[in-house]
Amino acid sequence: VTKFHLILQFLCMCIHNMRCWVCVFQNLVKYRQYMSGLLTPPYGTPLIEPHIPHRPTKPITQVPSEKILRAGKILRNTILSRAPHMIRDRKYHLKTYRQCCVGTELVDWMMQQSPCVHSRTQAVGMWQVLLEEGVLNHVDQEHHFQDKYLFYRFLDDECEDAPLPTEEEKKECDEELQDTMLLLSQIGPDAHMRMILRKPPGQRTVDDLEFIYEELLHIKALSHLSTTVSIFKNTTHHQKGVFNQGEEGTSWYIILKGSVNVVIYGKGVVCTLHEGDDFGKLALVNDAPRAASIVLREDNCHFLRVDKEDFNRILRDVEANTVRLKEHDQDVLVLEKIPAGNRVSNQGNSQPQHKYIVMSGTPEKILEHFLETMRLEATLNEATDSVLNDFIMMHCVFMPNSQLCPALMAQYPFPSQGTEQEKMDYALNNKRRVIRLVLQWAALYGDLLQEDEAAMAFLEEFYVSVSDDTRMIASLKEQLPELEKIVKQVSEEPKAPQKKHKVLLQLFNTSDDRTQKRQPIRGSDEVLFKVYCIDQTYTTIRVPVSSSVKEVISAVADKLGSGEGLIIVKMSSGGEKVVLKPHDVSVFTTLSVNGRLFACPRDQFDSLAPLPEQEGPSTGTVGTFELMSSKDLAHQMTIYDWELFNCVHELELIYHTFGRHNFKKTTANLDLFLRRFNEIQFWVVTEICLCSQLSKRVQLLKKYIKIAAHCKEYKNLNSFFAIIMGLSNVAVSRLSLTWEDPSRNHRAYRLTVAKLDPPIIPFMPLLIKDMTFTHEGNKTFTDNLVNFEKMRMIANTVRTVKFCRSQSFNPDAALTNKNHQDVRSYVRQLNVIDNQRTLSQMSHRLEPRRA
């Protein structure tokens, strides 16, 4: 009995925790609809439709199939013909049950009818086929089919005065009986297995367990179990626990008797496991140390133990694609198996062909997982770094610094359980992992940490803790200098008041001072900005770049003397007006090329009109422009574009995608880089539409094509596509040939980038489009868990920016040394018309539409 019970527990574990019953046991795939009772919470989401009954006493179909309906009719008619006494009214406990049979009698009768029925168990399965489809029913529908003194009734006998079979029907049934018995003998085992699986575990009999065991022996993945599993009582290597957190994972366990507590350092008991539950698989799946300690709750516990080699064989054979970790009966981490590719380690050993990645989880558990699975080798592979970087880059979406920093500190203290040596070993490895993650986190954020008080306070506290620990743990001294360097960089700089922030006299600064390197715009930087009134006068305000619209209104009100009912409006040159929301932030850099900010009472909104200066230039610069070399223009454009691109922080792409206001952060540098794309695009259209001479327009077209070619040569894809899209603008394309728009061929662009080596200036609008598409097409949270697959996809796009800047940009020395001050100034101060309607009108004046 114990062996059979053991195998059943193994089966139930596979159903409960691997969720892949359909993929696991291909021989039993047909049973998946009938195991909902084993898949309901806390073990997972039911895999069946809500209308399918869960109890084995209920039919599994609302309407029986014609084949089984016919089989039931043949058996009923044969019984009425050969043994009519079996179907009659019966009394039990003073209650009369009409036209019913007894289960044991039905089994006896079936074994007498055909040589294909070898056992009573087989006959039970054959009758269960009829019960599953409602052709045969327990009179009170309280039992599945059993070889007991229980009453069952055929479907035809549910109606009063059911007709008896005619002589002709009896003859047909006699002829079809053996075929019917053969059919039921073939599908009976399936029905029997479904019946057992639909039972609550406590109701399964020894015969049920034996039946399951015999079925499992036919499955290749499990055929070895009878010789490799072991049962043990309590433990031999721990007095009170099976294993401790931080130890190497060597086995997987199933509880046969008793219960245990799952204990995590710093959290205490997170859940209790009972008979039938399993533990220990997470360390084996991730090839990582134990994530928790298992402490016995009582004496005389019995476990099934499967060693690591057998566990890996089971995983390989049964294709367990999903692993779920639970705390307090709730999913906290979901891992999924993916191909890892054929890799060879430094020692020449073949690495696993599959790995498990995080699909979703709670923020805290995702952090714990990455710390536990972090490799501490001196040389780390790129895959490990990218996984950590995904978390570090995206944590601001689901775990801001105000939550991350305390969580990191909670992961750092000494454990309170285990021997002194165990606590020291665990502390050393865990502290090294936390330090490494903090170093990578600080490296990504860089100067942005200066604007985060919680992060600054954490770094200082963390540094003190690590410094203190080096007195006890000498090996931590290796990481201390790098940590000290980072802390000094982010904490000492702001001490000089004049360096806390800079004042931007002109937000779109195009300074020609070559000695001054362009610095990224920070949220704390202040900007002097003109806000216009309804009479087209303006007031200049001085506020931080990251100011909200509410703060802008307050600053304007201070200058005007009254701010009651004021709204801030974004006005384009074409007259499109957008009322900004109070929580919108960093609005100065989100304006269109010729856009302006207006402040007015809400009731005067309709009276607002664009400023004359927003119309753009009335004459072109072809006279100056045609004297400049196409290569020089492309080179100076690339230098300026690189300056703008190099100031964009990777996190700005995330803030832009998920909404600046959700983080209260600026995306000023990204906004200016995107604005530059539009500026170049409209520059092309403006100059062509302002050129009245056809011959000069032809030369302009050729020149722009040459500039675009040189931009591509310099790997400045942003300006390359901006020029191409400018030439494809309807106001230009209608003047001569229609240009094919290469920007629409995104696949070709991605293939091109994949072949280029950095430094590269990417086509930023496409990256933004990819991230926005991923964000809008996927939920950030699923079932209250972070959708980390979404985080990974967005981080992968952001990594493109990092790749493009992985090599420093070194301008062409031969061109740089030339005195091209005029070209440099020209490309940094482009005057354009960004009103598409105006450009189209100008185009039609140049070449009126032909009749």
Coordinates of N, CA, C and O in Angstrom, one line a residue, residues 681 684-685 688 700-701 704-705 708 722-730 732-733 737 739:
Q681 N 13.5 66.7 -40.7 CA 12.5 66.3 -41.7 C 11.8 67.5 -42.3 O 11.7 67.7 -43.5
V684 N 14.1 69.7 -44.7 CA 14.1 69.3 -46.1 C 12.9 69.8 -46.8 O 13.1 70.4 -47.9
V685 N 11.7 69.7 -46.3 CA 10.5 70.1 -47.0 C 10.5 71.6 -47.1 O 10.1 72.2 -48.2
I688 N 12.9 73.0 -49.9 CA 12.5 72.7 -51.2 C 11.3 73.6 -51.6 O 11.2 74.1 -52.7
L700 N 18.6 70.8 -55.2 CA 18.4 70.6 -53.7 C 18.1 69.1 -53.5 O 18.6 68.5 -52.5
L701 N 17.2 68.6 -54.3 CA 16.8 67.2 -54.2 C 18.1 66.3 -54.2 O 18.3 65.4 -53.4
Y704 N 20.2 66.7 -51.0 CA 19.7 66.0 -49.9 C 19.9 64.5 -49.9 O 20.2 63.9 -48.9
I705 N 19.8 64.0 -51.1 CA 20.1 62.6 -51.3 C 21.6 62.3 -51.0 O 21.9 61.3 -50.3
A708 N 22.0 62.4 -47.2 CA 21.4 61.2 -46.6 C 22.4 60.1 -46.7 O 22.6 59.3 -45.8
A722 N 15.3 60.8 -41.3 CA 14.6 62.1 -41.3 C 14.7 62.8 -42.6 O 13.7 63.3 -43.1
I723 N 15.8 62.7 -43.3 CA 15.9 63.3 -44.7 C 15.1 62.5 -45.6 O 14.3 63.1 -46.4
I724 N 15.1 61.2 -45.6 CA 14.3 60.4 -46.5 C 12.8 60.7 -46.3 O 12.1 60.8 -47.3
M725 N 12.4 60.8 -45.1 CA 11.0 61.0 -44.8 C 10.6 62.5 -45.2 O 9.5 62.7 -45.7
G726 N 11.6 63.4 -45.1 CA 11.3 64.7 -45.6 C 11.1 64.7 -47.1 O 10.2 65.4 -47.7
L727 N 12.0 63.9 -47.8 CA 11.8 63.8 -49.3 C 10.5 63.1 -49.7 O 10.0 63.3 -50.8
S728 N 10.0 62.3 -48.8 CA 8.8 61.5 -49.0 C 7.6 62.3 -48.7 O 6.5 61.8 -48.9
N729 N 7.7 63.4 -48.0 CA 6.6 64.2 -47.6 C 5.8 64.6 -48.9 O 6.3 64.9 -49.9
V730 N 4.5 64.6 -48.7 CA 3.6 64.8 -49.9 C 3.9 66.1 -50.6 O 3.7 66.3 -51.8
V732 N 6.6 67.4 -51.1 CA 7.8 67.3 -51.9 C 7.6 66.2 -53.0 O 7.9 66.4 -54.2
S733 N 7.1 65.1 -52.6 CA 6.9 64.0 -53.6 C 6.1 64.3 -54.7 O 6.3 63.8 -55.9
L737 N 8.9 62.8 -58.8 CA 8.6 61.4 -58.6 C 8.2 61.1 -57.2 O 8.6 61.8 -56.3
W739 N 8.5 59.2 -54.0 CA 9.6 58.4 -53.4 C 9.0 57.3 -52.5 O 8.1 57.5 -51.8

